PDB file of C-alpha atoms and ligand atoms in Angstrom:
ATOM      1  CA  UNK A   1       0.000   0.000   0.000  1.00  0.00           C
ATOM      2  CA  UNK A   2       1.364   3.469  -0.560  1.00  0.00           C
ATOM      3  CA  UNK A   3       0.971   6.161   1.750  1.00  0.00           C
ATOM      4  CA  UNK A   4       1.514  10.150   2.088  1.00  0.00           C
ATOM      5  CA  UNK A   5       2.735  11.285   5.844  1.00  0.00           C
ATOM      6  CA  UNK A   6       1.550  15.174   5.382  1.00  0.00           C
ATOM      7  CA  UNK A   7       2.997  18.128   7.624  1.00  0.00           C
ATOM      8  CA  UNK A   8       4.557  20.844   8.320  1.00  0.00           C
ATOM      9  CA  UNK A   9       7.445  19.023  10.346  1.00  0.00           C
ATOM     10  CA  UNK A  10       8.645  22.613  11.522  1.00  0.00           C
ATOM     11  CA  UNK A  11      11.679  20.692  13.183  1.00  0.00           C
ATOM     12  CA  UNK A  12      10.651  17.445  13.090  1.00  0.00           C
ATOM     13  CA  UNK A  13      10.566  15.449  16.552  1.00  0.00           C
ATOM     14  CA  UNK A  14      10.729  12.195  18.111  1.00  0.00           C
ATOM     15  CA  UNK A  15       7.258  11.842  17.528  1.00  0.00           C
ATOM     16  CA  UNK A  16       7.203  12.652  13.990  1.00  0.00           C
ATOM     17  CA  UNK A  17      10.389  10.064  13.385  1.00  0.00           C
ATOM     18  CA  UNK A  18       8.530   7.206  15.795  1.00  0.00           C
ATOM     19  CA  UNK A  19       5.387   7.537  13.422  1.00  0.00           C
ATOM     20  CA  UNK A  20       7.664   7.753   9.847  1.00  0.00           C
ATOM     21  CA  UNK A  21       9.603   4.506  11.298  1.00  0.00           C
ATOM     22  CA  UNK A  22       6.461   2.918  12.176  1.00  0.00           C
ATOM     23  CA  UNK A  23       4.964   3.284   8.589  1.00  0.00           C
ATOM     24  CA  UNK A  24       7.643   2.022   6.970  1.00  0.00           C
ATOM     25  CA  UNK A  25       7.184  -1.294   8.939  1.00  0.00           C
ATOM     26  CA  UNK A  26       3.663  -1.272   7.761  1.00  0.00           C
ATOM     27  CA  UNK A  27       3.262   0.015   4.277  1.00  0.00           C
ATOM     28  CA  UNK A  28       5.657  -0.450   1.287  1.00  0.00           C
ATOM     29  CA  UNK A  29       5.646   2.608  -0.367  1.00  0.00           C
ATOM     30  CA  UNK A  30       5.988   5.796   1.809  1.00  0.00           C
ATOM     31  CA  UNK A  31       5.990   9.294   0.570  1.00  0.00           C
ATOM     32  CA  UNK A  32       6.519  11.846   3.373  1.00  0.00           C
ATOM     33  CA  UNK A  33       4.869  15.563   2.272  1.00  0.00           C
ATOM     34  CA  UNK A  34       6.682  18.662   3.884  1.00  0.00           C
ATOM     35  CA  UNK A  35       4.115  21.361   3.116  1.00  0.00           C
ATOM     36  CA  UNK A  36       6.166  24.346   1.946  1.00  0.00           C
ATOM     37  CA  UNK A  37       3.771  27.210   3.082  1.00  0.00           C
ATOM     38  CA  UNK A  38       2.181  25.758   6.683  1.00  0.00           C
ATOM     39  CA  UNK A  39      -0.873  28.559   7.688  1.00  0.00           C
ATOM     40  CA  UNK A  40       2.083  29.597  10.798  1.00  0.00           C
ATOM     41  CA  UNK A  41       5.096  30.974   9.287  1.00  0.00           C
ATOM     42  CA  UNK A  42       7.616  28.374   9.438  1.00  0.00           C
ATOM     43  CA  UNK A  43      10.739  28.559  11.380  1.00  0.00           C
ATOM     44  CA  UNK A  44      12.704  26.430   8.772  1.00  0.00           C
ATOM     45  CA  UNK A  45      12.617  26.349   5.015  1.00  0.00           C
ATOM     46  CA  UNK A  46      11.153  23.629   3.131  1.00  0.00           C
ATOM     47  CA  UNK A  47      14.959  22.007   2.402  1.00  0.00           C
ATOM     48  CA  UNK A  48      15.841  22.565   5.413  1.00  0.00           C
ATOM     49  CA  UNK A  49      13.170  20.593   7.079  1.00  0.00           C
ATOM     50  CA  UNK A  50      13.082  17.635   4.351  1.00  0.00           C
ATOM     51  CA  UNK A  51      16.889  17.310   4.860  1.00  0.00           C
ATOM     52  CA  UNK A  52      16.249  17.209   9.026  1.00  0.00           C
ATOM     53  CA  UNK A  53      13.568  14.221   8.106  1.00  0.00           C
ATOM     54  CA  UNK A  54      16.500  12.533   5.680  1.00  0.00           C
ATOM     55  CA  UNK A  55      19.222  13.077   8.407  1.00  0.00           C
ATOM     56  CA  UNK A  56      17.503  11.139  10.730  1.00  0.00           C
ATOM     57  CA  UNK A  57      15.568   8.303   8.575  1.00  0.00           C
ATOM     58  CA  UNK A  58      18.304   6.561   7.649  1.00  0.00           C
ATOM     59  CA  UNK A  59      16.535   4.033   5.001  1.00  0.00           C
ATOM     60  CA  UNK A  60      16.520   6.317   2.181  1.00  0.00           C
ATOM     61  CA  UNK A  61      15.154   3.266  -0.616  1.00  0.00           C
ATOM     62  CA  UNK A  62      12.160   2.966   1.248  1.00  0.00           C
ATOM     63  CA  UNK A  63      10.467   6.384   1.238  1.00  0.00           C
ATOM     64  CA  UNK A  64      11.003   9.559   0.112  1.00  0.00           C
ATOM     65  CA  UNK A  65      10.423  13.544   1.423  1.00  0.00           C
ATOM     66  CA  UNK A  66       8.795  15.460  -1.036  1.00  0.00           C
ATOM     67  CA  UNK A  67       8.246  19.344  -0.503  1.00  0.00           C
ATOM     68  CA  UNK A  68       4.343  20.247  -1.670  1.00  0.00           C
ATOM     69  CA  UNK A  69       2.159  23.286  -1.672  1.00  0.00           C
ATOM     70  CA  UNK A  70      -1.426  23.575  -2.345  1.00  0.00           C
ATOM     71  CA  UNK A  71      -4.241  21.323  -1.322  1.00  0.00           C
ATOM     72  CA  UNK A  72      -3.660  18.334  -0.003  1.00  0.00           C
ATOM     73  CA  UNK A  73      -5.840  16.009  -2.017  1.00  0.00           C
ATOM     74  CA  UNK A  74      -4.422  17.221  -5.186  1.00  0.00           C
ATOM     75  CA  UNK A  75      -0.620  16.151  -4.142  1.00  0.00           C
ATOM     76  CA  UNK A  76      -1.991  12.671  -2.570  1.00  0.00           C
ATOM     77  CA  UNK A  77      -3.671  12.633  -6.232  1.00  0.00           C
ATOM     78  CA  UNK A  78      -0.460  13.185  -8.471  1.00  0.00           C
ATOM     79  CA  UNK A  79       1.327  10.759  -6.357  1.00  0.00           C
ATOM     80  CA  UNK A  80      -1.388   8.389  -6.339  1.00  0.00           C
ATOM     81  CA  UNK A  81      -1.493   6.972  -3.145  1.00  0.00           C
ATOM     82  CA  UNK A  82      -4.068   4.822  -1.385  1.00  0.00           C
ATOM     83  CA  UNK A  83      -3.905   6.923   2.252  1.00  0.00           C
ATOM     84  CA  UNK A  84      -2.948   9.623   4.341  1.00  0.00           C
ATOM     85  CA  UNK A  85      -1.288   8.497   7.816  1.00  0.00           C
ATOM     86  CA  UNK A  86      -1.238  10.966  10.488  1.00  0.00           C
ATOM     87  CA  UNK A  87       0.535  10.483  14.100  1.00  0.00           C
ATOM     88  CA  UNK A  88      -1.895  11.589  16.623  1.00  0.00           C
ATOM     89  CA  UNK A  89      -1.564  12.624  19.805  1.00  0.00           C
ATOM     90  CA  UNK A  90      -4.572  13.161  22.520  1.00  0.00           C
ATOM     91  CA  UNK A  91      -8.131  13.927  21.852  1.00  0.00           C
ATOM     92  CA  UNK A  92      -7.227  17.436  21.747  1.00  0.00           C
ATOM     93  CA  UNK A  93      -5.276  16.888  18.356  1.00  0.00           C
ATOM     94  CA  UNK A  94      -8.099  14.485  17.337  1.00  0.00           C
ATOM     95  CA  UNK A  95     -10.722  16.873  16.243  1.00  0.00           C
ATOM     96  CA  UNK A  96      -8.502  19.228  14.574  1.00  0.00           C
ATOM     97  CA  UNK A  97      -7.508  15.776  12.485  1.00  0.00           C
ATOM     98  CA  UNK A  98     -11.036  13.918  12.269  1.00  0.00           C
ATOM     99  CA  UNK A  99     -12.301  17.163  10.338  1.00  0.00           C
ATOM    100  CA  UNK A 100      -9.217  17.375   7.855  1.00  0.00           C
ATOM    101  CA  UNK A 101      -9.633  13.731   7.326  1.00  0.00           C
ATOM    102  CA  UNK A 102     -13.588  14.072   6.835  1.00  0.00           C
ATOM    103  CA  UNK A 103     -12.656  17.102   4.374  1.00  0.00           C
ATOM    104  CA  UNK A 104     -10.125  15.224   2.706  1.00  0.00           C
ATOM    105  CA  UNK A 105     -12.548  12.196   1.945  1.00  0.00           C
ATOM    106  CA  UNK A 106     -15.219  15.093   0.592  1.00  0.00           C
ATOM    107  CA  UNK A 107     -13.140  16.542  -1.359  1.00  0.00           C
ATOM    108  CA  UNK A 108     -11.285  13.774  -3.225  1.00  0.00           C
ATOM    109  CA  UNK A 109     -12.460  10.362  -1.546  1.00  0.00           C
ATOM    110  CA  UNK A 110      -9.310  10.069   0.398  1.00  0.00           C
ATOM    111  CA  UNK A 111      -8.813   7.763   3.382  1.00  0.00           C
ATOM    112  CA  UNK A 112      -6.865   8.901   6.323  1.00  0.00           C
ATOM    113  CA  UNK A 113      -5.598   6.683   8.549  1.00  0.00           C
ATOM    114  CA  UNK A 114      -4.297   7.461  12.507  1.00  0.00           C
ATOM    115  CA  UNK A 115      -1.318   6.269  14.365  1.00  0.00           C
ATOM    116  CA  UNK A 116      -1.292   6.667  17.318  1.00  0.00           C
ATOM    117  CA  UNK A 117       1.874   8.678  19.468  1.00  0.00           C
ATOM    118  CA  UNK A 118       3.819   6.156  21.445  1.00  0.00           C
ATOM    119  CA  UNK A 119       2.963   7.391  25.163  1.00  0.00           C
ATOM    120  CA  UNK A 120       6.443   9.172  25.689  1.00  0.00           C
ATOM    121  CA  UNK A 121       6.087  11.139  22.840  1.00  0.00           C
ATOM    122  CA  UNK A 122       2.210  11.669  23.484  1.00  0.00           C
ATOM    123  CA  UNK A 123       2.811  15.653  24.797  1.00  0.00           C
ATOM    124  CA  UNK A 124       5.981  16.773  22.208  1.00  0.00           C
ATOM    125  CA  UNK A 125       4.942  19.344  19.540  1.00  0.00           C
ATOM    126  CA  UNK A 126       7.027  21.185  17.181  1.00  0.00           C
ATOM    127  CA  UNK A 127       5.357  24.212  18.413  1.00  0.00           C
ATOM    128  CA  UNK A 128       6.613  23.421  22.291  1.00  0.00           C
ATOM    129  CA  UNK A 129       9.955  22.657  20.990  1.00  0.00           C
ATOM    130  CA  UNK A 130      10.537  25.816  19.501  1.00  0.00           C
ATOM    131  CA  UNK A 131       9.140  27.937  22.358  1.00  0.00           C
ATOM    132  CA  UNK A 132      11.083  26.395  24.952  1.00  0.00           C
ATOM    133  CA  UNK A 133      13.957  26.496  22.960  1.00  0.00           C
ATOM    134  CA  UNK A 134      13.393  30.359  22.323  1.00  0.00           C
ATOM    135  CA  UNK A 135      13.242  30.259  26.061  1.00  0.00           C
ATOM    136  CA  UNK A 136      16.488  28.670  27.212  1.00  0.00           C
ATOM    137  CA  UNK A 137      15.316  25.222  27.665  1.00  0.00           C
ATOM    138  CA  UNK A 138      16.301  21.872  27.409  1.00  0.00           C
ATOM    139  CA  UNK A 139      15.003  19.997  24.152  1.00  0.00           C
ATOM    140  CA  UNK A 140      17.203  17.297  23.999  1.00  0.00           C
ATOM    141  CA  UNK A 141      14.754  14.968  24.897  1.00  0.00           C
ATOM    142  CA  UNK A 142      12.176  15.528  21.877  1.00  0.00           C
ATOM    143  CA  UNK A 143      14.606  16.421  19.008  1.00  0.00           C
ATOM    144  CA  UNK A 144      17.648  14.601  17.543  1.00  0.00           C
ATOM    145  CA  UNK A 145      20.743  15.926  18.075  1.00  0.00           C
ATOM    146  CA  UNK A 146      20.780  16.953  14.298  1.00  0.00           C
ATOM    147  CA  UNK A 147      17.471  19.109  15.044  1.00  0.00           C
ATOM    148  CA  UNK A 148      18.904  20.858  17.959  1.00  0.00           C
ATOM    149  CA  UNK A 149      22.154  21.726  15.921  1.00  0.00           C
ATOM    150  CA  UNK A 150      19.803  23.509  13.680  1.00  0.00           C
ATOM    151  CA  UNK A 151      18.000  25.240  16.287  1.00  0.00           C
ATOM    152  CA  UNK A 152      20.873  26.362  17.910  1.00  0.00           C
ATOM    153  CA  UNK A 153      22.711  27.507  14.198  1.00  0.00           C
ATOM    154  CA  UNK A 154      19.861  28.126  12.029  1.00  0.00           C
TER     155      UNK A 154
HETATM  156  O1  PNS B   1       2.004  19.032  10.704  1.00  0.00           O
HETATM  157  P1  PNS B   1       0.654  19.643  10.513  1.00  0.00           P
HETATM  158  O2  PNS B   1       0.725  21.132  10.771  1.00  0.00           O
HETATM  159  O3  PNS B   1      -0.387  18.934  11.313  1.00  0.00           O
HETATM  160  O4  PNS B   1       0.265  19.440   8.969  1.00  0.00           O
HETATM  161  C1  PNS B   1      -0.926  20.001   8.456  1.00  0.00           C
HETATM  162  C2  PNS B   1      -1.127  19.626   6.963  1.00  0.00           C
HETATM  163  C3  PNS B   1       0.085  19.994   6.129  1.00  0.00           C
HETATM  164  C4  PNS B   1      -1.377  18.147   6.844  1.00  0.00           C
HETATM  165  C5  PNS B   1      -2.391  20.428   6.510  1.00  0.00           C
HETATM  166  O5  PNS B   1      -2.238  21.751   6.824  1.00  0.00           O
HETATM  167  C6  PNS B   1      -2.681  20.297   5.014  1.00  0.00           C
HETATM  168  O6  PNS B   1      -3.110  19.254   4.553  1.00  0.00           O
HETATM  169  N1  PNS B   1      -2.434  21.378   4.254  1.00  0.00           N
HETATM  170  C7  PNS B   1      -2.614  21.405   2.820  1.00  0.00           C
HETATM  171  C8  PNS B   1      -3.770  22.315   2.425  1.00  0.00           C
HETATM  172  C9  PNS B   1      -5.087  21.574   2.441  1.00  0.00           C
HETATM  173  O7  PNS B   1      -5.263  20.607   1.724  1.00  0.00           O
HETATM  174  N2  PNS B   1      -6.003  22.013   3.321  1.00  0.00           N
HETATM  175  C10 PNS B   1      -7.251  21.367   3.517  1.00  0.00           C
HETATM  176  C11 PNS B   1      -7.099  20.092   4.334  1.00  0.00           C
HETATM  177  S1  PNS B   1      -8.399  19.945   5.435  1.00  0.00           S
END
């Protein structure tokens, strides 16, 4: 089966790699979609974040990071896969998620499907990371090394 893994990825996290790792256990053919313009300004650029995902997924043959823009169906479309896969979180993410996915299956018949967050990665967000970050703190624990080098260098 061959999935997209949409987002903005703005770094990605531990919680972002667990989900990537655990779709390429499941599905054959995995295409990971960095959005280029996410509706919050993004800290990184589009390369910048694709190469952070490629740094840190080491099995390059089985998937690859493509940069999109635009609506989501139409990219899922010209790649021609069978399903979204999202990570999700708590509840709180899941209603944000359950009306992109019902939106997504209006618009263009596409099935989303969840995974859930391993339970140590259950409260890391990109948006966290960067504000505690901005604020001094300690992110060592929800970014790869390779992340925090670009937070701390740009
Ligand atoms: O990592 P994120 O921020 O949860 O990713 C959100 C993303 C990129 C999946 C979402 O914003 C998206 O699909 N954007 C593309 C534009 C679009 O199709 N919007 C309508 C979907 S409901």
């Amino acid at each position: 089966m061959k999935i997209l893994m949409p987002g903005s990825f703005d770094p990605p996290t531990y919680g972002h790699l667990d989900v990537i790792h655990r779709s390429l256990e499941l599905f054959d053919d995995v295409i990971i979609g960095v959005i280029s313009n996410p509706n919050k300004a993004p800290m990184f650029s589009a390369e910048n974040r694709k190469q952070m995902i490629e740094d840190n997924i080491k099995s390059k043959d089985l998937y690859k990071v493509e940069i999109f823009d635009g609506l989501l169906v139409d990219f899922a479309r010209e790649n021609e896969v069978q399903a979204i896969v999202k990570g999700v979180r708590a509840m709180t993410d899941f209603d944000y998620e359950f009306q992109m996915a019902q939106v997504n299956k209006t618009l263009d018949s596409l099935e989303t499907l969840f995974v859930p967050a391993k339970p140590e990665y259950g409260y890391v967000s990109s948006s966290l990371v960067k504000e505690i970050h901005r604020l001094g703190g300690d992110v060592s624990s929800f970014v790869p090394s390779s992340v925090l080098d670009k937070l701390n260098n740009g």
